[in-house]
Short mmCIF file of C-alpha atoms and ligand atoms in Angstrom, two decimals:
data_model
loop_
_atom_site.label_atom_id
_atom_site.label_comp_id
_atom_site.label_asym_id
_atom_site.label_seq_id
_atom_site.Cartn_x
_atom_site.Cartn_y
_atom_site.Cartn_z
CA MET W 11 21.00 -19.65 -51.60
CA ARG W 12 22.30 -21.55 -48.65
CA ALA W 13 21.07 -21.78 -45.09
CA THR W 14 22.78 -22.96 -41.94
CA LEU W 15 22.10 -23.30 -38.23
CA LYS W 16 24.33 -21.19 -36.06
CA SER W 17 24.90 -20.95 -32.33
CA THR W 18 26.29 -17.89 -30.62
CA THR W 19 26.26 -16.14 -27.27
CA GLU W 20 27.42 -12.92 -28.94
CA ILE W 21 24.32 -12.18 -30.93
CA ALA W 22 24.77 -8.39 -30.96
CA THR W 23 28.16 -8.72 -32.62
CA LEU W 24 27.08 -11.45 -35.04
CA ASN W 25 28.55 -10.83 -38.46
CA CYS W 26 25.63 -10.43 -40.88
CA ASP W 27 23.93 -7.75 -42.97
CA THR W 28 20.41 -8.08 -41.62
CA LEU W 29 19.42 -9.44 -38.24
CA VAL W 30 15.80 -10.53 -37.80
CA ILE W 31 14.16 -10.55 -34.39
CA PRO W 32 10.86 -12.45 -34.24
CA CYS W 33 8.35 -11.10 -31.76
CA TYR W 34 4.86 -12.18 -30.71
CA LYS W 35 2.00 -9.87 -29.89
CA ASP W 36 2.78 -10.14 -26.16
CA LEU W 37 5.95 -8.15 -27.04
CA LYS W 38 8.08 -10.22 -24.67
CA LEU W 39 11.79 -10.50 -25.32
CA ASN W 40 13.68 -13.80 -24.99
CA SER W 41 17.34 -14.19 -24.02
CA ASP W 42 18.55 -13.47 -27.57
CA SER W 43 16.43 -10.40 -28.16
CA ARG W 44 17.23 -9.23 -24.65
CA ALA W 45 20.95 -9.38 -25.55
CA ILE W 46 20.26 -7.09 -28.51
CA ASP W 47 18.19 -4.80 -26.33
CA LYS W 48 21.00 -4.55 -23.84
CA ALA W 49 23.71 -3.96 -26.47
CA SER W 50 21.57 -1.28 -28.12
CA LYS W 51 20.90 0.54 -24.84
CA LYS W 52 17.19 -0.37 -24.78
CA GLN W 53 16.40 0.50 -28.38
CA LEU W 54 14.13 -2.53 -28.63
CA SER W 55 12.28 -1.90 -25.37
CA LYS W 56 11.70 1.69 -26.46
CA LEU W 57 10.27 0.51 -29.76
CA LEU W 58 8.06 -2.09 -28.11
CA ALA W 59 6.75 0.47 -25.63
CA SER W 60 5.76 2.75 -28.51
CA ASP W 61 2.89 2.29 -30.96
CA ASP W 62 5.36 1.81 -33.82
CA PHE W 63 5.39 -1.95 -33.46
CA ASN W 64 2.60 -4.13 -32.10
CA GLY W 65 3.77 -7.63 -32.95
CA ASN W 66 0.92 -8.28 -35.37
CA SER W 67 1.45 -11.19 -37.71
CA GLY W 68 3.59 -10.09 -40.64
CA GLU W 69 4.25 -6.62 -39.20
CA ILE W 70 7.77 -5.40 -39.92
CA VAL W 71 9.86 -2.55 -38.55
CA THR W 72 13.38 -2.03 -39.88
CA LEU W 73 15.91 -0.22 -37.68
CA ARG W 74 19.12 0.90 -39.36
CA PHE W 75 22.59 1.20 -37.86
CA VAL W 76 21.57 0.32 -34.34
CA ALA W 77 24.34 1.34 -31.93
CA GLY W 78 26.02 -1.66 -30.33
CA VAL W 79 24.82 -4.08 -33.01
CA THR W 80 27.14 -5.26 -35.78
CA ALA W 81 24.39 -5.94 -38.35
CA ASN W 82 23.60 -2.93 -40.55
CA ARG W 83 19.92 -3.35 -39.89
CA VAL W 84 17.70 -5.00 -37.36
CA VAL W 85 14.29 -6.19 -38.52
CA LEU W 86 11.53 -6.61 -35.95
CA TRP W 87 9.25 -9.34 -37.25
CA GLY W 88 5.72 -9.63 -35.87
CA LEU W 89 4.27 -13.11 -35.40
CA GLY W 90 0.86 -12.26 -33.95
CA ASP W 91 -0.84 -14.11 -31.12
CA LYS W 92 1.16 -17.21 -30.17
CA ASP W 93 -1.92 -19.16 -29.11
CA LYS W 94 -3.61 -18.50 -32.43
CA LEU W 95 -0.58 -19.44 -34.53
CA SER W 96 -1.39 -21.74 -37.46
CA ARG W 97 0.64 -23.04 -40.36
CA GLN W 98 -1.21 -20.65 -42.63
CA SER W 99 -0.52 -17.59 -40.43
CA TRP W 100 3.11 -18.60 -40.00
CA ALA W 101 3.53 -18.98 -43.76
CA GLN W 102 1.97 -15.55 -44.32
CA ALA W 103 4.28 -14.00 -41.75
CA CYS W 104 7.23 -15.66 -43.49
CA ASP W 105 6.11 -14.19 -46.81
CA ALA W 106 6.04 -10.73 -45.26
CA LEU W 107 9.52 -11.24 -43.85
CA ALA W 108 10.69 -12.56 -47.23
CA ARG W 109 9.41 -9.45 -49.03
CA THR W 110 11.36 -7.23 -46.64
CA THR W 111 14.61 -9.15 -46.40
CA THR W 112 14.95 -9.71 -50.15
CA ALA W 113 14.40 -6.01 -50.82
CA LEU W 114 17.18 -4.96 -48.43
CA PRO W 115 20.82 -4.76 -49.49
CA GLY W 116 23.35 -7.25 -48.21
CA LYS W 117 24.14 -10.91 -48.80
CA HIS W 118 23.66 -12.41 -45.39
CA CYS W 119 20.48 -12.46 -43.34
CA ALA W 120 20.42 -13.94 -39.84
CA VAL W 121 17.12 -14.86 -38.20
CA ILE W 122 16.88 -15.55 -34.49
CA GLY W 123 15.62 -19.12 -34.32
CA SER W 124 15.26 -19.50 -30.55
CA ILE W 125 11.53 -18.89 -30.69
CA LYS W 126 8.88 -21.16 -29.25
CA THR W 127 5.96 -22.00 -31.52
CA ASN W 128 2.75 -23.71 -30.48
CA LYS W 129 1.51 -27.25 -31.09
CA ALA W 130 0.00 -26.44 -34.48
CA VAL W 131 3.33 -25.28 -35.83
CA PRO W 132 6.26 -27.68 -35.34
CA THR W 133 9.55 -25.86 -34.77
CA SER W 134 11.55 -27.44 -37.58
CA TRP W 135 8.68 -26.84 -39.99
CA ALA W 136 8.61 -23.20 -38.92
CA LEU W 137 12.32 -22.89 -39.75
CA GLN W 138 11.78 -24.69 -43.05
CA GLN W 139 9.19 -22.09 -44.02
CA ILE W 140 11.58 -19.22 -43.26
CA ALA W 141 14.18 -20.79 -45.58
CA ALA W 142 11.69 -21.74 -48.31
CA ARG W 143 9.80 -18.48 -48.43
CA ILE W 144 12.85 -16.21 -48.35
CA THR W 145 14.41 -18.30 -51.13
CA ARG W 146 11.19 -18.08 -53.14
CA ASN W 147 11.27 -14.30 -52.86
CA THR W 148 14.79 -13.93 -54.24
CA TYR W 149 13.35 -14.76 -57.68
CA LEU W 150 12.76 -11.99 -60.20
CA TYR W 151 11.91 -12.49 -63.85
CA THR W 152 14.69 -10.93 -65.95
CA THR W 153 15.06 -13.30 -68.91
CA THR W 154 13.42 -11.06 -71.48
CA LYS W 155 13.76 -7.89 -69.42
CA PRO W 156 17.39 -7.91 -68.35
CA SER W 157 17.28 -4.19 -67.61
CA LYS W 158 15.26 -5.03 -64.50
CA LYS W 159 17.90 -5.22 -61.82
CA ASN W 160 17.36 -7.95 -59.30
CA PRO W 161 17.52 -6.22 -55.91
CA ALA W 162 17.80 -9.54 -54.11
CA SER W 163 21.46 -9.80 -53.30
CA LEU W 164 20.70 -12.26 -50.53
CA THR W 165 22.62 -15.51 -50.81
CA ARG W 166 22.87 -16.69 -47.25
CA ILE W 167 20.44 -17.30 -44.37
CA SER W 168 21.61 -18.13 -40.86
CA ILE W 169 19.12 -19.48 -38.36
CA VAL W 170 20.61 -18.44 -35.05
CA ASN W 171 20.31 -20.30 -31.76
CA ALA W 172 17.67 -22.78 -32.82
CA ALA W 173 18.29 -26.24 -31.35
CA ALA W 174 21.12 -27.83 -33.35
CA THR W 175 19.12 -30.98 -34.06
CA SER W 176 19.22 -33.07 -37.22
CA ALA W 177 15.47 -32.41 -37.64
CA ASN W 178 16.11 -28.67 -37.77
CA ARG W 179 19.07 -29.08 -40.10
CA GLN W 180 17.09 -31.32 -42.46
CA ALA W 181 14.13 -28.96 -42.42
CA ILE W 182 16.25 -25.98 -43.45
CA THR W 183 17.92 -27.93 -46.27
CA GLN W 184 14.49 -29.01 -47.46
CA GLY W 185 13.25 -25.44 -47.27
CA ILE W 186 15.98 -24.26 -49.63
CA ALA W 187 15.29 -27.15 -52.02
CA ILE W 188 11.56 -26.36 -52.05
CA GLY W 189 12.18 -22.63 -52.57
CA LYS W 190 14.51 -23.35 -55.49
CA GLY W 191 12.05 -25.83 -57.01
CA ILE W 192 9.32 -23.20 -56.77
CA ASN W 193 11.53 -20.70 -58.59
CA ILE W 194 12.30 -23.17 -61.40
CA THR W 195 8.55 -23.57 -61.81
CA ARG W 196 7.93 -19.82 -61.75
CA GLU W 197 10.58 -19.14 -64.38
CA LEU W 198 9.24 -21.81 -66.77
CA GLY W 199 5.73 -20.48 -66.26
CA ASN W 200 6.74 -16.87 -66.89
CA LEU W 201 8.68 -17.57 -70.08
CA PRO W 202 6.69 -16.50 -73.14
CA GLY W 203 5.20 -19.07 -75.50
CA ASN W 204 7.66 -18.25 -78.25
CA ILE W 205 10.52 -19.34 -76.01
CA CYS W 206 8.92 -22.03 -73.86
CA THR W 207 7.72 -24.43 -76.57
CA PRO W 208 7.16 -28.19 -76.13
CA LYS W 209 10.76 -28.77 -77.26
CA TYR W 210 12.02 -26.18 -74.76
CA LEU W 211 10.23 -28.06 -71.99
CA SER W 212 11.75 -31.36 -73.09
CA SER W 213 15.20 -29.82 -73.16
CA GLU W 214 14.63 -28.64 -69.56
CA ALA W 215 13.50 -32.17 -68.65
CA ARG W 216 16.67 -33.57 -70.22
CA LYS W 217 18.73 -31.06 -68.22
CA LEU W 218 17.41 -32.59 -65.00
CA GLY W 219 18.74 -35.94 -66.18
CA ARG W 220 22.17 -34.44 -66.73
CA LYS W 221 22.21 -32.57 -63.43
CA TYR W 222 21.13 -35.38 -61.09
CA ALA W 223 22.62 -38.87 -61.06
CA ASP W 224 19.30 -40.24 -59.75
CA ILE W 225 17.29 -38.86 -62.70
CA LYS W 226 16.97 -40.36 -66.17
CA THR W 227 14.92 -38.52 -68.76
CA THR W 228 13.50 -39.89 -71.97
CA VAL W 229 11.54 -37.91 -74.55
CA LEU W 230 9.10 -39.20 -77.14
CA GLY W 231 8.42 -37.22 -80.32
CA GLU W 232 5.30 -37.31 -82.49
CA LYS W 233 6.40 -40.38 -84.46
CA GLN W 234 6.88 -42.44 -81.33
CA MET W 235 3.60 -41.24 -79.84
CA ASP W 236 1.84 -42.13 -83.07
CA ALA W 237 3.28 -45.65 -82.86
CA LEU W 238 1.82 -45.92 -79.35
CA GLY W 239 -1.61 -44.89 -80.63
CA MET W 240 -1.77 -41.56 -78.77
CA GLY W 241 -4.35 -40.12 -81.15
CA SER W 242 -5.88 -37.88 -78.51
CA LEU W 243 -2.63 -36.23 -77.38
CA LEU W 244 -1.48 -35.77 -80.97
CA SER W 245 -4.78 -34.20 -82.06
CA VAL W 246 -4.02 -31.12 -79.92
CA GLY W 247 -0.79 -30.17 -81.67
CA THR W 248 -1.80 -30.80 -85.28
CA GLY W 249 -2.49 -27.11 -85.86
CA SER W 250 0.93 -26.08 -84.57
CA ALA W 251 4.32 -25.89 -86.26
CA GLU W 252 5.86 -26.96 -82.93
CA GLU W 253 6.29 -30.68 -82.45
CA SER W 254 4.44 -32.21 -79.50
CA GLN W 255 6.55 -33.99 -76.89
CA LEU W 256 6.06 -36.53 -74.15
CA MET W 257 8.72 -36.51 -71.48
CA VAL W 258 9.38 -39.09 -68.83
CA ILE W 259 11.56 -37.92 -65.95
CA ASN W 260 12.47 -40.91 -63.84
CA TYR W 261 13.83 -40.19 -60.36
CA GLN W 262 15.05 -43.25 -58.58
CA GLY W 263 15.86 -42.38 -54.98
CA GLY W 264 14.36 -45.57 -53.56
CA LYS W 265 14.96 -49.27 -54.08
CA LYS W 266 14.37 -50.67 -57.55
CA SER W 267 11.60 -52.88 -56.16
CA GLN W 268 9.67 -49.89 -54.75
CA LYS W 269 6.66 -48.92 -56.86
CA PRO W 270 6.90 -45.38 -58.19
CA HIS W 271 4.68 -42.41 -57.51
CA VAL W 272 3.81 -40.68 -60.76
CA LEU W 273 3.24 -36.96 -61.36
CA VAL W 274 1.66 -35.98 -64.69
CA GLY W 275 1.78 -32.29 -65.64
CA LYS W 276 -0.26 -30.56 -68.35
CA GLY W 277 2.19 -28.89 -70.71
CA ILE W 278 0.20 -26.76 -73.14
CA THR W 279 2.86 -24.17 -73.94
CA PHE W 280 0.22 -21.90 -75.43
CA ASP W 281 -3.54 -22.36 -75.51
CA THR W 282 -5.27 -20.26 -78.16
CA GLY W 283 -8.29 -22.54 -77.85
CA GLY W 284 -7.57 -23.88 -81.34
CA ILE W 285 -10.45 -23.67 -83.84
CA SER W 286 -12.72 -23.01 -80.83
CA LEU W 287 -10.66 -19.83 -80.53
CA LYS W 288 -10.53 -18.02 -77.20
CA PRO W 289 -11.53 -14.35 -76.99
CA GLY W 290 -8.64 -11.89 -77.22
CA ALA W 291 -8.77 -10.40 -73.73
CA LYS W 292 -6.06 -11.86 -71.49
CA MET W 293 -5.22 -14.54 -74.03
CA ASP W 294 -1.54 -13.83 -73.32
CA GLU W 295 -2.09 -15.54 -69.97
CA MET W 296 -2.47 -18.84 -71.80
CA LYS W 297 1.33 -19.01 -71.88
CA PHE W 298 0.81 -20.20 -68.29
CA ASP W 299 -1.07 -23.28 -69.52
CA MET W 300 2.07 -25.36 -68.95
CA CYS W 301 2.30 -24.55 -65.23
CA GLY W 302 1.32 -28.13 -64.34
CA ALA W 303 4.30 -29.35 -66.34
CA ALA W 304 6.51 -26.71 -64.73
CA SER W 305 5.39 -27.82 -61.26
CA VAL W 306 6.42 -31.39 -62.09
CA ILE W 307 9.88 -30.22 -63.18
CA GLY W 308 10.24 -27.99 -60.08
CA THR W 309 9.11 -30.76 -57.74
CA LEU W 310 11.43 -33.36 -59.25
CA SER W 311 14.38 -31.04 -58.98
CA ALA W 312 13.50 -30.31 -55.33
CA ILE W 313 13.22 -33.96 -54.34
CA ALA W 314 16.43 -34.79 -56.22
CA GLU W 315 18.16 -32.02 -54.20
CA MET W 316 16.74 -33.54 -51.02
CA LYS W 317 17.68 -37.04 -52.17
CA LEU W 318 14.28 -38.33 -51.01
CA PRO W 319 14.36 -42.13 -50.64
CA LEU W 320 11.46 -42.66 -53.04
CA ASN W 321 10.85 -43.47 -56.69
CA VAL W 322 9.01 -40.72 -58.53
CA ILE W 323 8.29 -40.47 -62.25
CA GLY W 324 7.33 -37.16 -63.80
CA VAL W 325 5.43 -37.41 -67.09
CA ILE W 326 4.74 -34.35 -69.21
CA PRO W 327 2.58 -34.31 -72.32
CA ALA W 328 3.40 -31.06 -74.10
CA ALA W 329 1.79 -29.43 -77.12
CA GLU W 330 0.82 -26.05 -78.50
CA ASN W 331 -2.90 -25.56 -79.20
CA MET W 332 -3.22 -23.52 -82.41
CA PRO W 333 -5.82 -22.97 -85.13
CA SER W 334 -4.76 -23.75 -88.70
CA SER W 335 -5.95 -25.70 -91.75
CA LYS W 336 -4.44 -28.80 -90.15
CA ALA W 337 -5.98 -28.19 -86.75
CA THR W 338 -8.51 -30.52 -85.16
CA LYS W 339 -12.08 -29.27 -85.73
CA PRO W 340 -15.14 -29.42 -83.49
CA GLY W 341 -16.88 -32.70 -84.22
CA ASP W 342 -13.69 -34.57 -85.14
CA VAL W 343 -13.43 -37.95 -83.48
CA VAL W 344 -10.03 -39.15 -82.25
CA THR W 345 -8.94 -42.50 -80.85
CA SER W 346 -7.02 -42.39 -77.58
CA MET W 347 -4.23 -44.77 -76.59
CA SER W 348 -6.73 -46.59 -74.36
CA GLY W 349 -8.84 -47.40 -77.42
CA LYS W 350 -11.66 -45.15 -76.26
CA THR W 351 -12.89 -42.77 -78.94
CA ILE W 352 -13.42 -39.08 -78.15
CA GLU W 353 -15.59 -36.57 -79.95
CA VAL W 354 -13.73 -33.26 -79.80
CA LEU W 355 -16.73 -30.96 -79.35
CA ASN W 356 -14.58 -28.03 -78.28
CA THR W 357 -10.91 -27.76 -79.22
CA ASP W 358 -10.40 -25.48 -76.22
CA ALA W 359 -10.92 -28.44 -73.89
CA GLU W 360 -7.47 -29.67 -74.95
CA GLY W 361 -5.82 -30.27 -71.57
CA ARG W 362 -7.83 -33.42 -70.94
CA LEU W 363 -6.97 -34.63 -74.45
CA VAL W 364 -3.23 -34.60 -73.80
CA LEU W 365 -3.59 -35.82 -70.22
CA CYS W 366 -5.75 -38.85 -71.02
CA ASP W 367 -3.08 -40.45 -73.20
CA ALA W 368 -0.40 -39.67 -70.63
CA LEU W 369 -2.60 -41.34 -67.99
CA THR W 370 -2.89 -44.47 -70.12
CA TYR W 371 0.84 -44.41 -70.82
CA VAL W 372 1.77 -44.43 -67.10
CA GLU W 373 -0.06 -47.74 -66.51
CA ARG W 374 3.19 -49.41 -67.59
CA PHE W 375 4.93 -48.16 -64.45
CA LYS W 376 2.47 -50.04 -62.19
CA PRO W 377 2.36 -46.91 -60.04
CA GLU W 378 1.65 -46.72 -56.33
CA SER W 379 -0.19 -43.46 -57.02
CA VAL W 380 -0.70 -41.04 -59.89
CA VAL W 381 -1.32 -37.32 -59.41
CA ASP W 382 -1.94 -35.08 -62.38
CA ILE W 383 -1.51 -31.33 -62.15
CA ALA W 384 -3.23 -29.10 -64.68
CA THR W 385 -4.47 -25.59 -65.40
CA LEU W 386 -7.56 -27.39 -66.61
CA THR W 387 -10.72 -25.33 -66.18
CA GLY W 388 -11.73 -21.70 -65.86
CA ALA W 389 -14.61 -23.11 -63.80
CA CYS W 390 -12.16 -23.92 -61.01
CA ILE W 391 -11.47 -20.19 -60.60
CA MET W 392 -15.22 -19.64 -60.29
CA ALA W 393 -15.47 -22.32 -57.61
CA LEU W 394 -12.35 -21.69 -55.49
CA GLY W 395 -10.87 -18.38 -56.62
CA HIS W 396 -7.13 -18.03 -56.27
CA HIS W 397 -6.67 -19.53 -52.82
CA ALA W 398 -7.12 -23.28 -53.20
CA SER W 399 -6.32 -25.75 -55.95
CA GLY W 400 -9.18 -28.09 -56.88
CA LEU W 401 -8.70 -31.72 -55.88
CA LEU W 402 -10.59 -34.71 -57.26
CA SER W 403 -9.70 -38.34 -56.74
CA ASN W 404 -10.84 -41.93 -57.16
CA ASP W 405 -9.23 -42.85 -53.84
CA ASP W 406 -10.13 -41.27 -50.49
CA SER W 407 -6.85 -42.09 -48.75
CA LEU W 408 -4.86 -40.48 -51.56
CA ALA W 409 -7.17 -37.45 -51.51
CA ASN W 410 -6.70 -37.12 -47.76
CA SER W 411 -2.91 -37.33 -48.06
CA LEU W 412 -2.91 -34.55 -50.63
CA LEU W 413 -5.32 -32.38 -48.62
CA ALA W 414 -3.10 -32.82 -45.56
CA ALA W 415 0.01 -32.00 -47.60
CA GLY W 416 -1.74 -28.84 -48.79
CA THR W 417 -2.57 -27.74 -45.25
CA ASP W 418 0.86 -28.70 -43.95
CA SER W 419 2.67 -26.71 -46.63
CA ALA W 420 0.21 -23.78 -46.60
CA ASP W 421 -0.39 -24.52 -50.28
CA ARG W 422 -3.95 -25.63 -49.87
CA ALA W 423 -6.28 -27.71 -51.99
CA TRP W 424 -10.00 -28.35 -51.61
CA GLN W 425 -11.82 -31.48 -52.68
CA LEU W 426 -14.73 -31.59 -55.11
CA PRO W 427 -16.87 -34.69 -55.70
CA LEU W 428 -16.24 -37.14 -58.49
CA TRP W 429 -19.68 -38.73 -58.41
CA ASP W 430 -20.93 -41.04 -61.16
CA VAL W 431 -23.94 -38.81 -61.79
CA TYR W 432 -21.66 -36.20 -63.35
CA LYS W 433 -20.11 -38.73 -65.74
CA LYS W 434 -23.30 -39.02 -67.80
CA GLN W 435 -22.81 -35.42 -68.90
CA LEU W 436 -19.93 -36.59 -71.10
CA ASN W 437 -22.04 -38.92 -73.26
CA SER W 438 -21.65 -38.49 -77.01
CA PRO W 439 -23.76 -39.99 -79.80
CA PHE W 440 -20.67 -40.35 -82.01
CA ALA W 441 -17.90 -41.56 -79.67
CA ASP W 442 -17.29 -43.22 -76.31
CA LEU W 443 -16.90 -39.79 -74.74
CA GLY W 444 -17.35 -36.15 -75.60
CA ASN W 445 -14.52 -33.85 -74.50
CA ILE W 446 -16.95 -31.36 -72.96
CA ALA W 447 -20.10 -31.75 -70.91
CA ALA W 448 -23.33 -29.80 -70.76
CA GLY W 449 -24.96 -28.96 -67.45
CA GLY W 450 -22.35 -27.08 -65.43
CA ALA W 451 -19.73 -28.27 -62.91
CA GLY W 452 -16.95 -27.83 -65.46
CA THR W 453 -14.15 -28.71 -63.06
CA ILE W 454 -15.87 -31.92 -62.00
CA THR W 455 -16.81 -33.06 -65.50
CA ALA W 456 -13.24 -32.42 -66.69
CA ALA W 457 -11.98 -34.64 -63.88
CA CYS W 458 -14.67 -37.22 -64.73
CA PHE W 459 -13.27 -37.31 -68.25
CA LEU W 460 -9.77 -37.96 -66.89
CA SER W 461 -11.03 -40.60 -64.46
CA GLU W 462 -12.10 -42.71 -67.45
CA PHE W 463 -8.40 -43.14 -68.21
CA ALA W 464 -7.22 -43.64 -64.62
CA GLU W 465 -9.17 -46.73 -63.64
CA LYS W 466 -6.17 -48.98 -63.08
CA TYR W 467 -4.51 -47.16 -60.18
CA ARG W 468 -5.01 -44.73 -57.29
CA TRP W 469 -5.31 -41.38 -58.94
CA ALA W 470 -5.87 -37.75 -58.02
CA HIS W 471 -6.20 -34.61 -60.10
CA LEU W 472 -5.17 -31.10 -59.03
CA ASP W 473 -6.81 -28.29 -60.99
CA ILE W 474 -4.45 -25.34 -60.57
CA ALA W 475 -6.20 -22.90 -62.95
CA GLY W 476 -6.74 -20.46 -60.07
CA THR W 477 -3.49 -20.95 -58.16
CA ALA W 478 -0.69 -21.33 -60.73
CA TRP W 479 -0.46 -17.64 -61.52
CA GLY W 480 -2.04 -14.28 -60.84
CA GLN W 481 -3.31 -13.10 -57.49
CA ALA W 482 -2.04 -16.12 -55.61
CA GLY W 483 1.57 -15.00 -55.86
CA GLY W 484 1.39 -11.49 -57.27
CA LYS W 485 1.95 -10.99 -61.00
CA GLY W 486 3.30 -13.96 -62.87
CA ALA W 487 3.65 -17.63 -62.04
CA SER W 488 3.26 -18.49 -58.35
CA GLY W 489 5.14 -21.78 -58.23
CA ARG W 490 2.11 -23.56 -56.79
CA PRO W 491 1.58 -26.44 -56.08
CA VAL W 492 5.27 -27.36 -55.77
CA ALA W 493 5.17 -26.94 -51.99
CA LEU W 494 2.12 -29.22 -51.72
CA LEU W 495 3.69 -31.88 -53.96
CA CYS W 496 7.00 -31.77 -52.09
CA GLU W 497 5.22 -32.11 -48.75
CA TYR W 498 3.17 -35.03 -50.10
CA LEU W 499 6.31 -36.85 -51.25
CA MET W 500 8.34 -35.92 -48.15
CA SER W 501 5.59 -37.33 -45.98
CA LEU W 502 5.49 -40.55 -48.05
CA ALA W 503 9.24 -40.86 -47.52
CA GLY W 504 8.87 -40.21 -43.77
CA LYS W 505 10.85 -36.99 -44.13
CA SER W 506 8.30 -34.33 -43.17
CA ALA W 507 9.46 -31.60 -40.85
CA VAL W 508 8.15 -32.05 -37.31
N1 BES S 1 -6.32 -23.72 -70.09
C1 BES S 1 -7.73 -23.59 -70.08
C2 BES S 1 -8.29 -23.39 -68.67
C3 BES S 1 -8.05 -22.05 -68.05
C4 BES S 1 -8.76 -20.93 -68.49
C5 BES S 1 -7.17 -21.91 -67.03
C6 BES S 1 -8.54 -19.71 -67.89
C7 BES S 1 -6.95 -20.69 -66.42
C8 BES S 1 -7.63 -19.58 -66.86
C9 BES S 1 -8.38 -24.84 -70.66
O1 BES S 1 -7.67 -25.45 -71.68
C10 BES S 1 -9.69 -24.42 -71.21
O2 BES S 1 -9.71 -23.68 -72.14
N2 BES S 1 -10.77 -24.91 -70.60
C11 BES S 1 -12.07 -24.57 -71.02
C12 BES S 1 -12.90 -25.83 -71.02
C13 BES S 1 -14.23 -25.67 -71.67
C14 BES S 1 -14.06 -25.47 -73.17
C15 BES S 1 -15.05 -26.90 -71.39
C16 BES S 1 -12.62 -23.54 -70.04
O3 BES S 1 -12.36 -23.64 -68.84
O4 BES S 1 -13.28 -22.62 -70.49
MN1 MN S 2 -8.16 -24.64 -73.57
ZN1 ZN S 3 -5.68 -25.18 -71.69
#
C-alpha cells in the first residue's frame, strides 16, 4: 500500500477507481464536493436532499458510474456532527470507510482531504487515520486457507486537496507504516500453534534484522538461558518438544548515547495451561497467547519504516506451555534470574513466569522505560471487556504517557491500581513468591508479581487479554495495541501527528 497527497482543480475527472467524499451531518458541500456535484448535474445535492444519506458518523452511500465523474464509484462518507467530533468517533468513521473501500474493486482510492476538522482532531492525524485504517483493512488471513480470495485489490490511496504540508505528508507515511505493522501482528497472531512456534517467532524476529539496517536481532536458546539462570522462563517450556527462545530485537534509530525504550512481549505460542490444564472449550484461542510478542514485532517494523529517531529494544520470551511427564507441576519451586524463588502453584499462570526473567534480563540495557505487553489474565476481560487494554505501572508519568497514546491513537487503555496491599496476596510459605494469588483482582495481582522484577526502572504493563483478538477487531487477531505503542514512541520522538 502506498499513499500520497495530491492537488487538483479537476476533481471530477481525477483518475482513480473510487472517489470518497467526506460529509458532515450539516450536509454542506465544500468547493471540492461542489465540483463533483456540478459535474454530475446535481447528483450529490439530490442525494443529500433525500433521506438516503444523513451524514451520520460512519454512514456510507456508494454511487456507481456517476455521469460526469471519471471514478467508477463515488462514496459518500458520513462524519457526523462536526462539533462533537472526537478521535474515537473519527477512528470509527475511518473503520467504516475502510470496510467499504477495501471491499470494492479497483486499485486506487482517492479521498477528498480538504475537510475541516475540529480542535479535538488535528488535521494531519485525521489523514493518518484514513491511511492506517484502510491499510489495516486490506488484510485477510489466507495462509492456511488460500482458497479464500482476498477481495482487497486496493494498493493506492490518494488524499486529494489537503494542504501539501510536511506534517500531512509525514502523517500519511506514518499511517501506512502503522497499518502495515498492525497487519504483521494480526498475521502472526492468527497463525496456528503448529506453525507459529517459539522458533517461528525467532525466525520472524531475525527477518526484521535482515530487512532493516537499523535493526539487529539476537536469539538465545535454552542452553544460553540456562547459563543466565532463567529458571522461571525455562520452567514453562519443559513440557514441550519445542525449544523456548528469547529474542532481542535492537532498533537503533537514535544516537548511541540515547537510552533505549524497551518493549517486552509475552510469546506463549500455545497455552494449554500445562498440568493445570485448561478446559476444552475455546482452548484453540490460546494460539493467540503470543499476541504481545506479535505486537512488539509489528511495532518495531512500523517504527523502522518510519525511521523514528529513537532507540527501541524489543524483547520476546517465547515458549509453548504443554503438559507432559517433564512438565512443571503445581508446587514446584523455580529460581528466577533475579534470584527470587517462585512457587508454581498453577502452571496456567505461565505468562508472568516467562516475563519475569525477561524483565530481569533487560536491566542490562539501562532502559529509559520498559513496557511489557501480554495476554496475561482472563480477569482483565472481566474488568474491561474488549474495549480497553489494562494498564498498570510503577511510574505515574509513564502511565500517563501510555494512557494519552491510547486516547490519541483510539487504541485505548485504562489504568488499574498497583497498590502494595495487593502484593501480600502473592505470599508463599515455600518460596519468595507464589505465581498466583488468592482474594480476587487477578489482573492486579499478576501485575504485582511482575512489578517484583521491574524495580530498577520505569515500567508499565499492558494486559491485552481482552483487546488482542475477538470482538475488538472482528474474528481473529486485532493488531492491538500496535497503534498505541507506535503513538507512544512517535510522541517520545516528537513525531506525533498534529
Ligand atoms: N493466557 C492466559 C490468559 C487469558 C485467558 C487470556 C483467556 C485471554 C483469554 C493466561 O496464561 C492464564 O491462563 N491466566 C490465568 C491465570 C490464573 C491461573 C491465575 C487466568 O487468567 O485464568
Ligand atoms: Mn495460562
Ligand atoms: Zn497464557
